[in-house]
Each structure stands twice: as structure tokens, then as C-alpha cells.
Amino acid sequence: MPSIKFSNVLLKSCPRSVEYPSLYCRSTAPWFYDQEADGWRLSEKGQFDFTTYFSSLSVKKLVRYASATAFTLEIDVKGAACNIVQTTADAFAGHPVELEETTVEVPASDEWRHVSLDLKVDDKAIIVGFKIDTSGVVFVRNGAYFVTVPHELREVNLLLSTTTFKKEDYIKRNVALLKSEILDSDDELASHFGVLVVDNGRTLEADSLSAAGIKVCPNANVGGAGGFARGMIEALESEKNYTHILLMDDDVAVSPESVRRTFNLLRIVNDDYVDAFISGAMLNYEAGNEQWEDTGYMTPEGYCHPAKPRLCLTKFEDVVYNEAYRVPEEIKRLHQRYAAWWYCCIPVKTIRTKGMPLPYFVRYDDAEYGIRCSPEFMTMEGICIWHDPFDKRYNAANELYQTTRNELVAQFTTGFAKNSDFEKEIYHKLTLELKKFGYSGAELILDAFEDFLKGPDCYSAKGFAEASFMGANKRKEKLVPLVEVQNRAHELGLNFSLSQIDRQSIESDQPRGMAERAADYVTNNWQRAIVREGSGYAVIPAMGGVYPAGAIRGKKYIIAIDWYNRSGVIRVKDVKRYKEIERRYKADLKKYKSKKRELGQAYEKSHSRVTSVAFWKEYLGMNKNQDPAL
């Protein structure tokens, strides 16, 4: 039976390992790389526990995904005498359990000694790892887990495709890491791996960044969806016979070890998971031990939601929970789960059978594709990226215009999220913006609704994706520096002072009684049925989706603040504008209901066209004699 080196015992010298060392090794003493010794220095007598997010082994999942039958730890050590003992954890483990019978006593030595430890794994084990008890300074290197499977290894060729638009620093850093740690290494992956950078901004120096195994591809500004579609076409038509494409955002930090584990998992996967997608978890770029999402799903209410709760991956019990987690039945029954394209590995044969993405710019391209393909999903500790958290970069053009249009287009075209009520979701989203005097946001929602009503020839026309995105960004509410908010407040005669504002006051709400709730429902904050001018002001978060109902009720002004970016805007109650938006919505809804059947037929008919390679080549300007910048 074949055995492969599946994953490395990961130790890193980087700011993240300094700030969150317990992602790699929990210890009672410092550890760091010693260049002279060519190994990691466990600096003094103590305990060094490698049962961590990056350095343990997810045996439960390897049995499920790969039918794995045996596991081995291999590691080199030298220095003071030490003991190496296997650890294990079941679903209830609050700390690693040492299996004393596996203890290997390593005598003191100035020469490297190789230690091989056959790991004991029972049916209850979720993860396994090891601890090193040292009597003094010990050096370690070449730590790795080997996995044995009862079937032949699969031939895998992996293309990593990342799309960028003027984010050169992220791209250059990630490409340099992938080059130095994979392409220039003696790892078997190196000869089965390629990197494609799709440059939508056309600002990268292609010649200087390109190298053996790395290609920079200038592309039209067609958003993430168009960039990833270009990557899919390259994978389909490459002479390198790529079996899988790994889609990855540009504005992320990646560990090459995640790519290595992805490749190795694909090589050993069993027949049940051979067509599965591998989904990399999203960790918080700013708080690197926080996991925000590890696959998501569309809720019945029409919103994207993580399939797991947020977890702290420096907590041992959360590492175990993360690997033991079973997606709840109520989520499974929806059949609306997806893997986000910040890190998603897709079999190339799936693209051949299921087609290409829909021609969006951003938003829901990944969700629609995942739900349309309906694959099994594989996730595993150590397969992840770090990404900026969403609540720090809210953009109304994305969250109000793009999502509104794209969810309807997808549902009508490919049957996306059939168990989600997007008509009701649009109504609730619109109403929320109006209650908060977010008239610009409400108008963006209706802009999107009306563009959907134009039919599939509108959104799929060449140039429309970029133009509509740029237009929505121009029309969205403009936030200004807080000092300008303060000046505007003084002009309006408001007793508002930035010195009295902090995050707590921005995010606070006020309680409401039943009568107040009923009045707010009927009047939409006193803008319909019973109209009142309002008085005073409320300070609320600028981000959409939040509803500080008690704070805003009865007010004339709303000061919306993005505390993280130190900006904000003052909204003024405008009943006339409210009524215009309400009339517009009713007219749009009437048109929608009268055309729903016709729209459904038109969008459904367009499905095969807009997801074909031929369409996308034309859309991207890849056909002969066409300028690819068009």
C-alpha cells in the first residue's frame, strides 16, 4: 500500500508566528529557527506540544476522505536528551492526551538522530500530534506526517489561479512565497504545479514577475468572476494537463504548506471524494488566530452565512471542534452550501461538465458555482488563507447593487438557491435602508432590481459588468473624514462632538417596547402612514445590515460612522425622497410580477450560452484578432 509525506510539522519565522505561536507549537519556552544549527531551536528545558492547528494531523478526515489505514511521524532531533510522545484527541478533548506507551527516549547527541513513530489511531481520534519533553536545548527539523492508503496514488497537476486589480504588494509577496517554497524546492509538487496571475488592472510587470511555472496574464477589467473564468480557460486548454485549479483571491496571505496539503490530499483521495472541492478556511488577517468561515451556505432568508461558528484556533478545544464539526442537517437539507473563492480547489473535469461561472463582476460568482455543481466539500486544518474581515471593508456598491442583481440573475438562470426567498430579502434590505435614511443605498437596490428586469442580454453584454460596478460606486453614499462630519454637524446646529464618540457609543442601541415596535413597523421610522419630522440625531454604524432600531426611531438626523476607517456621513430625513423610492419600488414590483414567467424563460434559456467557454472567450476578448484589453 502506498505511503506519502502528507504534511509538514509547521514552524514559521514570521510576524504571525510571533504573535500567535500556538497556531504552530504550544510551549513552556521559546522556539526559533537557528541558522547555524540548520534546525528549530527548542530553547531550554520544557514541554513543546505540536498538537496544534498547523502541526497536528487530522486523522478522522483522512480516514473519511482517503480511506487512510496508517499514520507515521518522522522527525530529526539533536541536542539534550528528550522524550517524544504521541498525543491524541477525541471529540470531547479539552487538552491533548499523551499515549505513554508510544514514548521514544532520545539520548543527548550532537548529531542528528532520526525518529520514526508509528501513530496509534482508534475510531474516536479526531486529530493526533506529539509532544517533546526536553531536558535542555533541543533542535528539531524535517518533521512530517506520512499517510498510508489502500489504493494507488492519483495523478494530480495543480494550477493556482489568482486574480488581481492593482494590489501589487499582495501578489508579489504571495508569488515570491510560492516560488521559493514550492517551485524552487525539491518537493514533488514542484513539477506538478503552476501559478497563473490574471492581471485585471494590467499594472504588473509581467516579464519581471513571470518565471518557470509562473505566468502573468493581462486581462480585461472584468472583476473577480471574469478573472477566475480566465484562469479556468487557461487550465482547460493548457498543455500541462491540469487536473485541478485552485482559485485564490489576491488580497490574502497564503501559507505554501496549505497548497502542499491540498495537492497531497488530491493524490490520496478515495472514490467517494474524487470529485470534491477543497475549501480553504478564511482566517482573520488582523487577528490571525480567528477562523471566520470554513464553507458557507445561503440561508432561506437569502443571505450568505458561514457553515461553522467563529473559532479561535489557538485554543486546543476549538482546533478539535473545527475538525470534528458536522454540518447541521438543516443546512444540508437546503442544498445551498458553497466554497468561497478566496481559496477553492475545483476539478477541471467539473468545469468541463458544469460549465463556467456566470458573467458577474463581483459577488455570488463563487456561491452560485458551488451550489450549481453541488459537490462534496473537503476541509482540513492547515488549509487556509488570511483575509481582511468583511466588516472592515463594507462597500454599498457590492452589498446592495451587486448582490441584489446577481442573486436574482443566478436563481433565474441556473436555479441558484431555490430555497432562498430573494424577493422577500430585497424588500427587507430596502426597508432597512429607508428606516436608516439610507436613500442612496435604497436606490442602489432598485437600480439592481431594474437591471435584472432588463433580461439576460443586459448583464451579460460585454462591458456592462465593469460599467455597472463603477456606476454603482459613483452613486453610493459617500463617507467623508470624521472632521468633515463634525463640521457638517455644526452647520446643522447639532450638539455633536467627536470627543464624546467611541466604538461603544456607535454600536449601542436602545430598547423598544411592543408599541414602539409596532409603530416602527407601520411607519418605517415615521416616513409613511403617520409622518413626523423627527428630532435630534442618532449615531450608528455605517455598515449595512445592522439595525439599531431603538437608537434611530423618531430622529431627524442619523450620523453613520465607519469607526475603523475614521469616516462617516450625516443622513437627513427626507420624506419626499422616501415616497419617491417607495413608488419606484412598487412600480418595479408590478413589472416584475407581470414579467416573471417571461424573465424566467429568457434567463433559463441563456444558461448554456453564458456558461460556455465560447461565450467567455468572446467576453474576455480572447478570440483571434481581438484586443484582450477590450
PDB file of N, CA and C in Angstrom, residues 484-575:
ATOM      1  N   GLU A 484     -14.811  66.271   8.843  1.00  0.00           N
ATOM      2  CA  GLU A 484     -15.827  66.883   7.993  1.00  0.00           C
ATOM      3  C   GLU A 484     -17.231  66.570   8.511  1.00  0.00           C
ATOM      4  N   VAL A 485     -17.393  65.394   9.090  1.00  0.00           N
ATOM      5  CA  VAL A 485     -18.684  65.061   9.717  1.00  0.00           C
ATOM      6  C   VAL A 485     -18.958  66.027  10.863  1.00  0.00           C
ATOM      7  N   GLN A 486     -17.921  66.290  11.665  1.00  0.00           N
ATOM      8  CA  GLN A 486     -18.057  67.232  12.773  1.00  0.00           C
ATOM      9  C   GLN A 486     -18.443  68.626  12.261  1.00  0.00           C
ATOM     10  N   ASN A 487     -17.808  69.090  11.211  1.00  0.00           N
ATOM     11  CA  ASN A 487     -18.107  70.408  10.658  1.00  0.00           C
ATOM     12  C   ASN A 487     -19.535  70.466  10.128  1.00  0.00           C
ATOM     13  N   ARG A 488     -19.956  69.430   9.456  1.00  0.00           N
ATOM     14  CA  ARG A 488     -21.318  69.394   8.916  1.00  0.00           C
ATOM     15  C   ARG A 488     -22.336  69.393  10.058  1.00  0.00           C
ATOM     16  N   ALA A 489     -22.042  68.705  11.133  1.00  0.00           N
ATOM     17  CA  ALA A 489     -22.946  68.687  12.284  1.00  0.00           C
ATOM     18  C   ALA A 489     -23.117  70.086  12.862  1.00  0.00           C
ATOM     19  N   HIS A 490     -22.037  70.827  12.936  1.00  0.00           N
ATOM     20  CA  HIS A 490     -22.119  72.196  13.440  1.00  0.00           C
ATOM     21  C   HIS A 490     -22.961  73.062  12.512  1.00  0.00           C
ATOM     22  N   GLU A 491     -22.811  72.888  11.196  1.00  0.00           N
ATOM     23  CA  GLU A 491     -23.617  73.642  10.238  1.00  0.00           C
ATOM     24  C   GLU A 491     -25.108  73.376  10.431  1.00  0.00           C
ATOM     25  N   LEU A 492     -25.440  72.138  10.807  1.00  0.00           N
ATOM     26  CA  LEU A 492     -26.844  71.752  11.009  1.00  0.00           C
ATOM     27  C   LEU A 492     -27.340  72.100  12.408  1.00  0.00           C
ATOM     28  N   GLY A 493     -26.463  72.629  13.233  1.00  0.00           N
ATOM     29  CA  GLY A 493     -26.851  73.008  14.588  1.00  0.00           C
ATOM     30  C   GLY A 493     -26.984  71.839  15.535  1.00  0.00           C
ATOM     31  N   LEU A 494     -26.296  70.745  15.241  1.00  0.00           N
ATOM     32  CA  LEU A 494     -26.382  69.557  16.091  1.00  0.00           C
ATOM     33  C   LEU A 494     -25.349  69.630  17.208  1.00  0.00           C
ATOM     34  N   ASN A 495     -25.757  69.225  18.374  1.00  0.00           N
ATOM     35  CA  ASN A 495     -24.863  69.200  19.526  1.00  0.00           C
ATOM     36  C   ASN A 495     -24.069  67.888  19.506  1.00  0.00           C
ATOM     37  N   PHE A 496     -23.204  67.788  18.517  1.00  0.00           N
ATOM     38  CA  PHE A 496     -22.447  66.567  18.283  1.00  0.00           C
ATOM     39  C   PHE A 496     -20.967  66.851  18.421  1.00  0.00           C
ATOM     40  N   SER A 497     -20.265  66.017  19.171  1.00  0.00           N
ATOM     41  CA  SER A 497     -18.832  66.201  19.369  1.00  0.00           C
ATOM     42  C   SER A 497     -18.127  64.859  19.223  1.00  0.00           C
ATOM     43  N   LEU A 498     -17.117  64.848  18.374  1.00  0.00           N
ATOM     44  CA  LEU A 498     -16.340  63.624  18.191  1.00  0.00           C
ATOM     45  C   LEU A 498     -15.674  63.167  19.483  1.00  0.00           C
ATOM     46  N   SER A 499     -15.377  64.110  20.367  1.00  0.00           N
ATOM     47  CA  SER A 499     -14.720  63.756  21.623  1.00  0.00           C
ATOM     48  C   SER A 499     -15.600  62.887  22.511  1.00  0.00           C
ATOM     49  N   GLN A 500     -16.900  62.877  22.239  1.00  0.00           N
ATOM     50  CA  GLN A 500     -17.828  62.081  23.039  1.00  0.00           C
ATOM     51  C   GLN A 500     -18.215  60.766  22.351  1.00  0.00           C
ATOM     52  N   ILE A 501     -17.590  60.504  21.196  1.00  0.00           N
ATOM     53  CA  ILE A 501     -17.949  59.330  20.401  1.00  0.00           C
ATOM     54  C   ILE A 501     -16.825  58.303  20.448  1.00  0.00           C
ATOM     55  N   ASP A 502     -17.188  57.054  20.680  1.00  0.00           N
ATOM     56  CA  ASP A 502     -16.241  55.954  20.579  1.00  0.00           C
ATOM     57  C   ASP A 502     -16.970  54.746  19.990  1.00  0.00           C
ATOM     58  N   ARG A 503     -16.274  53.668  19.843  1.00  0.00           N
ATOM     59  CA  ARG A 503     -16.881  52.487  19.217  1.00  0.00           C
ATOM     60  C   ARG A 503     -18.095  51.994  19.997  1.00  0.00           C
ATOM     61  N   GLN A 504     -18.011  52.048  21.308  1.00  0.00           N
ATOM     62  CA  GLN A 504     -19.128  51.567  22.129  1.00  0.00           C
ATOM     63  C   GLN A 504     -20.384  52.380  21.874  1.00  0.00           C
ATOM     64  N   SER A 505     -20.246  53.704  21.818  1.00  0.00           N
ATOM     65  CA  SER A 505     -21.426  54.547  21.598  1.00  0.00           C
ATOM     66  C   SER A 505     -21.976  54.365  20.189  1.00  0.00           C
ATOM     67  N   ILE A 506     -21.099  54.114  19.208  1.00  0.00           N
ATOM     68  CA  ILE A 506     -21.558  53.907  17.835  1.00  0.00           C
ATOM     69  C   ILE A 506     -22.379  52.627  17.728  1.00  0.00           C
ATOM     70  N   GLU A 507     -21.940  51.576  18.413  1.00  0.00           N
ATOM     71  CA  GLU A 507     -22.564  50.262  18.270  1.00  0.00           C
ATOM     72  C   GLU A 507     -23.673  50.004  19.291  1.00  0.00           C
ATOM     73  N   SER A 508     -24.005  50.980  20.110  1.00  0.00           N
ATOM     74  CA  SER A 508     -25.044  50.794  21.124  1.00  0.00           C
ATOM     75  C   SER A 508     -26.438  50.993  20.534  1.00  0.00           C
ATOM     76  N   ASP A 509     -27.429  50.399  21.162  1.00  0.00           N
ATOM     77  CA  ASP A 509     -28.817  50.548  20.754  1.00  0.00           C
ATOM     78  C   ASP A 509     -29.652  50.847  21.989  1.00  0.00           C
ATOM     79  N   GLN A 510     -30.917  51.155  21.763  1.00  0.00           N
ATOM     80  CA  GLN A 510     -31.841  51.434  22.849  1.00  0.00           C
ATOM     81  C   GLN A 510     -32.978  50.414  22.810  1.00  0.00           C
ATOM     82  N   PRO A 511     -33.481  49.992  23.959  1.00  0.00           N
ATOM     83  CA  PRO A 511     -34.584  49.019  23.974  1.00  0.00           C
ATOM     84  C   PRO A 511     -35.878  49.637  23.457  1.00  0.00           C
ATOM     85  N   ARG A 512     -36.767  48.777  22.918  1.00  0.00           N
ATOM     86  CA  ARG A 512     -38.081  49.215  22.450  1.00  0.00           C
ATOM     87  C   ARG A 512     -39.156  48.330  23.054  1.00  0.00           C
ATOM     88  N   GLY A 513     -40.308  48.941  23.361  1.00  0.00           N
ATOM     89  CA  GLY A 513     -41.465  48.171  23.807  1.00  0.00           C
ATOM     90  C   GLY A 513     -42.277  47.687  22.615  1.00  0.00           C
ATOM     91  N   MET A 514     -43.302  46.913  22.877  1.00  0.00           N
ATOM     92  CA  MET A 514     -44.126  46.357  21.815  1.00  0.00           C
ATOM     93  C   MET A 514     -44.826  47.448  21.009  1.00  0.00           C
ATOM     94  N   ALA A 515     -45.306  48.483  21.691  1.00  0.00           N
ATOM     95  CA  ALA A 515     -45.992  49.568  20.991  1.00  0.00           C
ATOM     96  C   ALA A 515     -45.031  50.312  20.071  1.00  0.00           C
ATOM     97  N   GLU A 516     -43.805  50.510  20.542  1.00  0.00           N
ATOM     98  CA  GLU A 516     -42.809  51.184  19.721  1.00  0.00           C
ATOM     99  C   GLU A 516     -42.427  50.334  18.500  1.00  0.00           C
ATOM    100  N   ARG A 517     -42.319  49.037  18.702  1.00  0.00           N
ATOM    101  CA  ARG A 517     -42.002  48.141  17.579  1.00  0.00           C
ATOM    102  C   ARG A 517     -43.111  48.191  16.527  1.00  0.00           C
ATOM    103  N   ALA A 518     -44.351  48.174  17.013  1.00  0.00           N
ATOM    104  CA  ALA A 518     -45.488  48.217  16.086  1.00  0.00           C
ATOM    105  C   ALA A 518     -45.504  49.526  15.297  1.00  0.00           C
ATOM    106  N   ALA A 519     -45.241  50.641  15.990  1.00  0.00           N
ATOM    107  CA  ALA A 519     -45.228  51.941  15.316  1.00  0.00           C
ATOM    108  C   ALA A 519     -44.110  52.009  14.283  1.00  0.00           C
ATOM    109  N   ASP A 520     -42.941  51.472  14.607  1.00  0.00           N
ATOM    110  CA  ASP A 520     -41.828  51.480  13.662  1.00  0.00           C
ATOM    111  C   ASP A 520     -42.162  50.641  12.427  1.00  0.00           C
ATOM    112  N   TYR A 521     -42.849  49.535  12.634  1.00  0.00           N
ATOM    113  CA  TYR A 521     -43.216  48.660  11.519  1.00  0.00           C
ATOM    114  C   TYR A 521     -44.194  49.353  10.573  1.00  0.00           C
ATOM    115  N   VAL A 522     -45.169  50.014  11.155  1.00  0.00           N
ATOM    116  CA  VAL A 522     -46.213  50.662  10.353  1.00  0.00           C
ATOM    117  C   VAL A 522     -45.681  51.900   9.632  1.00  0.00           C
ATOM    118  N   THR A 523     -44.828  52.672  10.308  1.00  0.00           N
ATOM    119  CA  THR A 523     -44.436  53.976   9.772  1.00  0.00           C
ATOM    120  C   THR A 523     -43.060  54.013   9.110  1.00  0.00           C
ATOM    121  N   ASN A 524     -42.282  52.923   9.192  1.00  0.00           N
ATOM    122  CA  ASN A 524     -40.909  52.953   8.677  1.00  0.00           C
ATOM    123  C   ASN A 524     -40.164  54.180   9.201  1.00  0.00           C
ATOM    124  N   ASN A 525     -40.140  54.251  10.513  1.00  0.00           N
ATOM    125  CA  ASN A 525     -39.490  55.377  11.192  1.00  0.00           C
ATOM    126  C   ASN A 525     -40.161  56.701  10.837  1.00  0.00           C
ATOM    127  N   TRP A 526     -41.507  56.679  10.872  1.00  0.00           N
ATOM    128  CA  TRP A 526     -42.350  57.860  10.707  1.00  0.00           C
ATOM    129  C   TRP A 526     -42.175  58.532   9.345  1.00  0.00           C
ATOM    130  N   GLN A 527     -42.098  57.678   8.300  1.00  0.00           N
ATOM    131  CA  GLN A 527     -41.995  58.207   6.937  1.00  0.00           C
ATOM    132  C   GLN A 527     -43.186  57.805   6.070  1.00  0.00           C
ATOM    133  N   ARG A 528     -44.093  56.997   6.587  1.00  0.00           N
ATOM    134  CA  ARG A 528     -45.289  56.616   5.848  1.00  0.00           C
ATOM    135  C   ARG A 528     -46.425  56.451   6.847  1.00  0.00           C
ATOM    136  N   ALA A 529     -47.646  56.469   6.339  1.00  0.00           N
ATOM    137  CA  ALA A 529     -48.857  56.322   7.177  1.00  0.00           C
ATOM    138  C   ALA A 529     -48.977  57.497   8.149  1.00  0.00           C
ATOM    139  N   ILE A 530     -48.120  57.563   9.121  1.00  0.00           N
ATOM    140  CA  ILE A 530     -48.050  58.694  10.047  1.00  0.00           C
ATOM    141  C   ILE A 530     -46.675  59.325   9.868  1.00  0.00           C
ATOM    142  N   VAL A 531     -46.641  60.550   9.370  1.00  0.00           N
ATOM    143  CA  VAL A 531     -45.364  61.196   9.056  1.00  0.00           C
ATOM    144  C   VAL A 531     -45.034  62.225  10.133  1.00  0.00           C
ATOM    145  N   ARG A 532     -43.826  62.151  10.629  1.00  0.00           N
ATOM    146  CA  ARG A 532     -43.342  63.125  11.603  1.00  0.00           C
ATOM    147  C   ARG A 532     -41.970  63.613  11.173  1.00  0.00           C
ATOM    148  N   GLU A 533     -41.705  64.880  11.458  1.00  0.00           N
ATOM    149  CA  GLU A 533     -40.434  65.456  11.049  1.00  0.00           C
ATOM    150  C   GLU A 533     -39.269  64.816  11.781  1.00  0.00           C
ATOM    151  N   GLY A 534     -39.467  64.443  13.018  1.00  0.00           N
ATOM    152  CA  GLY A 534     -38.399  63.879  13.833  1.00  0.00           C
ATOM    153  C   GLY A 534     -37.567  64.959  14.489  1.00  0.00           C
ATOM    154  N   SER A 535     -36.753  64.537  15.438  1.00  0.00           N
ATOM    155  CA  SER A 535     -35.902  65.491  16.142  1.00  0.00           C
ATOM    156  C   SER A 535     -34.631  64.790  16.616  1.00  0.00           C
ATOM    157  N   GLY A 536     -33.578  65.589  16.800  1.00  0.00           N
ATOM    158  CA  GLY A 536     -32.332  65.047  17.322  1.00  0.00           C
ATOM    159  C   GLY A 536     -31.619  64.151  16.323  1.00  0.00           C
ATOM    160  N   TYR A 537     -30.616  63.468  16.822  1.00  0.00           N
ATOM    161  CA  TYR A 537     -29.819  62.607  15.943  1.00  0.00           C
ATOM    162  C   TYR A 537     -29.451  61.315  16.675  1.00  0.00           C
ATOM    163  N   ALA A 538     -29.115  60.314  15.884  1.00  0.00           N
ATOM    164  CA  ALA A 538     -28.582  59.051  16.400  1.00  0.00           C
ATOM    165  C   ALA A 538     -27.240  58.787  15.739  1.00  0.00           C
ATOM    166  N   VAL A 539     -26.343  58.158  16.449  1.00  0.00           N
ATOM    167  CA  VAL A 539     -25.051  57.738  15.914  1.00  0.00           C
ATOM    168  C   VAL A 539     -25.069  56.224  15.783  1.00  0.00           C
ATOM    169  N   ILE A 540     -24.843  55.733  14.556  1.00  0.00           N
ATOM    170  CA  ILE A 540     -24.951  54.301  14.288  1.00  0.00           C
ATOM    171  C   ILE A 540     -23.780  53.854  13.400  1.00  0.00           C
ATOM    172  N   PRO A 541     -23.553  52.544  13.268  1.00  0.00           N
ATOM    173  CA  PRO A 541     -22.526  52.071  12.334  1.00  0.00           C
ATOM    174  C   PRO A 541     -22.944  52.344  10.889  1.00  0.00           C
ATOM    175  N   ALA A 542     -21.977  52.662  10.046  1.00  0.00           N
ATOM    176  CA  ALA A 542     -22.266  52.923   8.640  1.00  0.00           C
ATOM    177  C   ALA A 542     -22.513  51.639   7.860  1.00  0.00           C
ATOM    178  N   MET A 543     -22.036  50.517   8.376  1.00  0.00           N
ATOM    179  CA  MET A 543     -22.145  49.263   7.657  1.00  0.00           C
ATOM    180  C   MET A 543     -23.601  48.846   7.483  1.00  0.00           C
ATOM    181  N   GLY A 544     -23.941  48.359   6.297  1.00  0.00           N
ATOM    182  CA  GLY A 544     -25.292  47.879   6.048  1.00  0.00           C
ATOM    183  C   GLY A 544     -25.583  46.615   6.819  1.00  0.00           C
ATOM    184  N   GLY A 545     -26.860  46.300   6.959  1.00  0.00           N
ATOM    185  CA  GLY A 545     -27.255  45.073   7.642  1.00  0.00           C
ATOM    186  C   GLY A 545     -27.526  45.246   9.112  1.00  0.00           C
ATOM    187  N   VAL A 546     -26.942  46.256   9.754  1.00  0.00           N
ATOM    188  CA  VAL A 546     -27.199  46.487  11.173  1.00  0.00           C
ATOM    189  C   VAL A 546     -28.479  47.307  11.324  1.00  0.00           C
ATOM    190  N   TYR A 547     -29.216  47.047  12.394  1.00  0.00           N
ATOM    191  CA  TYR A 547     -30.494  47.734  12.606  1.00  0.00           C
ATOM    192  C   TYR A 547     -30.615  48.159  14.073  1.00  0.00           C
ATOM    193  N   PRO A 548     -30.009  49.289  14.424  1.00  0.00           N
ATOM    194  CA  PRO A 548     -30.145  49.814  15.784  1.00  0.00           C
ATOM    195  C   PRO A 548     -31.496  50.526  15.935  1.00  0.00           C
ATOM    196  N   ALA A 549     -32.558  49.735  15.959  1.00  0.00           N
ATOM    197  CA  ALA A 549     -33.923  50.260  15.836  1.00  0.00           C
ATOM    198  C   ALA A 549     -34.268  51.274  16.917  1.00  0.00           C
ATOM    199  N   GLY A 550     -33.872  50.993  18.152  1.00  0.00           N
ATOM    200  CA  GLY A 550     -34.207  51.908  19.229  1.00  0.00           C
ATOM    201  C   GLY A 550     -33.467  53.219  19.132  1.00  0.00           C
ATOM    202  N   ALA A 551     -32.221  53.167  18.675  1.00  0.00           N
ATOM    203  CA  ALA A 551     -31.411  54.382  18.586  1.00  0.00           C
ATOM    204  C   ALA A 551     -31.932  55.334  17.521  1.00  0.00           C
ATOM    205  N   ILE A 552     -32.415  54.813  16.385  1.00  0.00           N
ATOM    206  CA  ILE A 552     -32.763  55.678  15.257  1.00  0.00           C
ATOM    207  C   ILE A 552     -34.212  56.148  15.277  1.00  0.00           C
ATOM    208  N   ARG A 553     -35.075  55.524  16.046  1.00  0.00           N
ATOM    209  CA  ARG A 553     -36.508  55.825  15.950  1.00  0.00           C
ATOM    210  C   ARG A 553     -36.798  57.269  16.361  1.00  0.00           C
ATOM    211  N   GLY A 554     -37.587  57.926  15.518  1.00  0.00           N
ATOM    212  CA  GLY A 554     -38.027  59.285  15.821  1.00  0.00           C
ATOM    213  C   GLY A 554     -36.987  60.361  15.579  1.00  0.00           C
ATOM    214  N   LYS A 555     -35.860  60.017  14.994  1.00  0.00           N
ATOM    215  CA  LYS A 555     -34.803  61.002  14.801  1.00  0.00           C
ATOM    216  C   LYS A 555     -34.965  61.718  13.459  1.00  0.00           C
ATOM    217  N   LYS A 556     -34.379  62.905  13.384  1.00  0.00           N
ATOM    218  CA  LYS A 556     -34.354  63.660  12.136  1.00  0.00           C
ATOM    219  C   LYS A 556     -33.031  63.451  11.398  1.00  0.00           C
ATOM    220  N   TYR A 557     -31.987  63.226  12.159  1.00  0.00           N
ATOM    221  CA  TYR A 557     -30.666  63.032  11.580  1.00  0.00           C
ATOM    222  C   TYR A 557     -30.087  61.696  12.054  1.00  0.00           C
ATOM    223  N   ILE A 558     -29.363  61.058  11.158  1.00  0.00           N
ATOM    224  CA  ILE A 558     -28.611  59.858  11.528  1.00  0.00           C
ATOM    225  C   ILE A 558     -27.168  60.070  11.105  1.00  0.00           C
ATOM    226  N   ILE A 559     -26.277  59.962  12.071  1.00  0.00           N
ATOM    227  CA  ILE A 559     -24.849  60.090  11.798  1.00  0.00           C
ATOM    228  C   ILE A 559     -24.275  58.678  11.728  1.00  0.00           C
ATOM    229  N   ALA A 560     -23.969  58.241  10.509  1.00  0.00           N
ATOM    230  CA  ALA A 560     -23.455  56.893  10.277  1.00  0.00           C
ATOM    231  C   ALA A 560     -21.934  56.954  10.223  1.00  0.00           C
ATOM    232  N   ILE A 561     -21.277  56.151  11.066  1.00  0.00           N
ATOM    233  CA  ILE A 561     -19.827  56.231  11.207  1.00  0.00           C
ATOM    234  C   ILE A 561     -19.183  54.869  10.969  1.00  0.00           C
ATOM    235  N   ASP A 562     -18.157  54.889  10.141  1.00  0.00           N
ATOM    236  CA  ASP A 562     -17.265  53.751   9.958  1.00  0.00           C
ATOM    237  C   ASP A 562     -16.049  54.019  10.832  1.00  0.00           C
ATOM    238  N   TRP A 563     -16.094  53.485  12.087  1.00  0.00           N
ATOM    239  CA  TRP A 563     -15.060  53.835  13.048  1.00  0.00           C
ATOM    240  C   TRP A 563     -13.691  53.306  12.613  1.00  0.00           C
ATOM    241  N   TYR A 564     -13.672  52.158  11.959  1.00  0.00           N
ATOM    242  CA  TYR A 564     -12.391  51.553  11.589  1.00  0.00           C
ATOM    243  C   TYR A 564     -11.648  52.420  10.574  1.00  0.00           C
ATOM    244  N   ASN A 565     -12.382  52.971   9.608  1.00  0.00           N
ATOM    245  CA  ASN A 565     -11.771  53.808   8.573  1.00  0.00           C
ATOM    246  C   ASN A 565     -11.886  55.302   8.874  1.00  0.00           C
ATOM    247  N   ARG A 566     -12.380  55.616  10.078  1.00  0.00           N
ATOM    248  CA  ARG A 566     -12.447  57.006  10.552  1.00  0.00           C
ATOM    249  C   ARG A 566     -13.169  57.912   9.564  1.00  0.00           C
ATOM    250  N   SER A 567     -14.348  57.474   9.160  1.00  0.00           N
ATOM    251  CA  SER A 567     -15.138  58.258   8.213  1.00  0.00           C
ATOM    252  C   SER A 567     -16.611  58.116   8.561  1.00  0.00           C
ATOM    253  N   GLY A 568     -17.433  58.945   7.924  1.00  0.00           N
ATOM    254  CA  GLY A 568     -18.852  58.878   8.228  1.00  0.00           C
ATOM    255  C   GLY A 568     -19.653  59.808   7.339  1.00  0.00           C
ATOM    256  N   VAL A 569     -20.949  59.894   7.620  1.00  0.00           N
ATOM    257  CA  VAL A 569     -21.846  60.733   6.840  1.00  0.00           C
ATOM    258  C   VAL A 569     -23.043  61.091   7.720  1.00  0.00           C
ATOM    259  N   ILE A 570     -23.619  62.253   7.460  1.00  0.00           N
ATOM    260  CA  ILE A 570     -24.839  62.642   8.164  1.00  0.00           C
ATOM    261  C   ILE A 570     -26.017  62.502   7.206  1.00  0.00           C
ATOM    262  N   ARG A 571     -26.976  61.678   7.567  1.00  0.00           N
ATOM    263  CA  ARG A 571     -28.176  61.477   6.765  1.00  0.00           C
ATOM    264  C   ARG A 571     -29.309  62.320   7.346  1.00  0.00           C
ATOM    265  N   VAL A 572     -30.044  62.952   6.471  1.00  0.00           N
ATOM    266  CA  VAL A 572     -31.146  63.809   6.891  1.00  0.00           C
ATOM    267  C   VAL A 572     -32.464  63.177   6.433  1.00  0.00           C
ATOM    268  N   LYS A 573     -33.401  63.110   7.318  1.00  0.00           N
ATOM    269  CA  LYS A 573     -34.712  62.530   6.976  1.00  0.00           C
ATOM    270  C   LYS A 573     -35.332  63.332   5.828  1.00  0.00           C
ATOM    271  N   ASP A 574     -35.807  62.586   4.809  1.00  0.00           N
ATOM    272  CA  ASP A 574     -36.349  63.221   3.605  1.00  0.00           C
ATOM    273  C   ASP A 574     -37.575  62.424   3.171  1.00  0.00           C
ATOM    274  N   VAL A 575     -38.735  62.818   3.666  1.00  0.00           N
ATOM    275  CA  VAL A 575     -39.957  62.064   3.399  1.00  0.00           C
ATOM    276  C   VAL A 575     -40.306  62.075   1.921  1.00  0.00           C
TER     277      VAL A 575
END
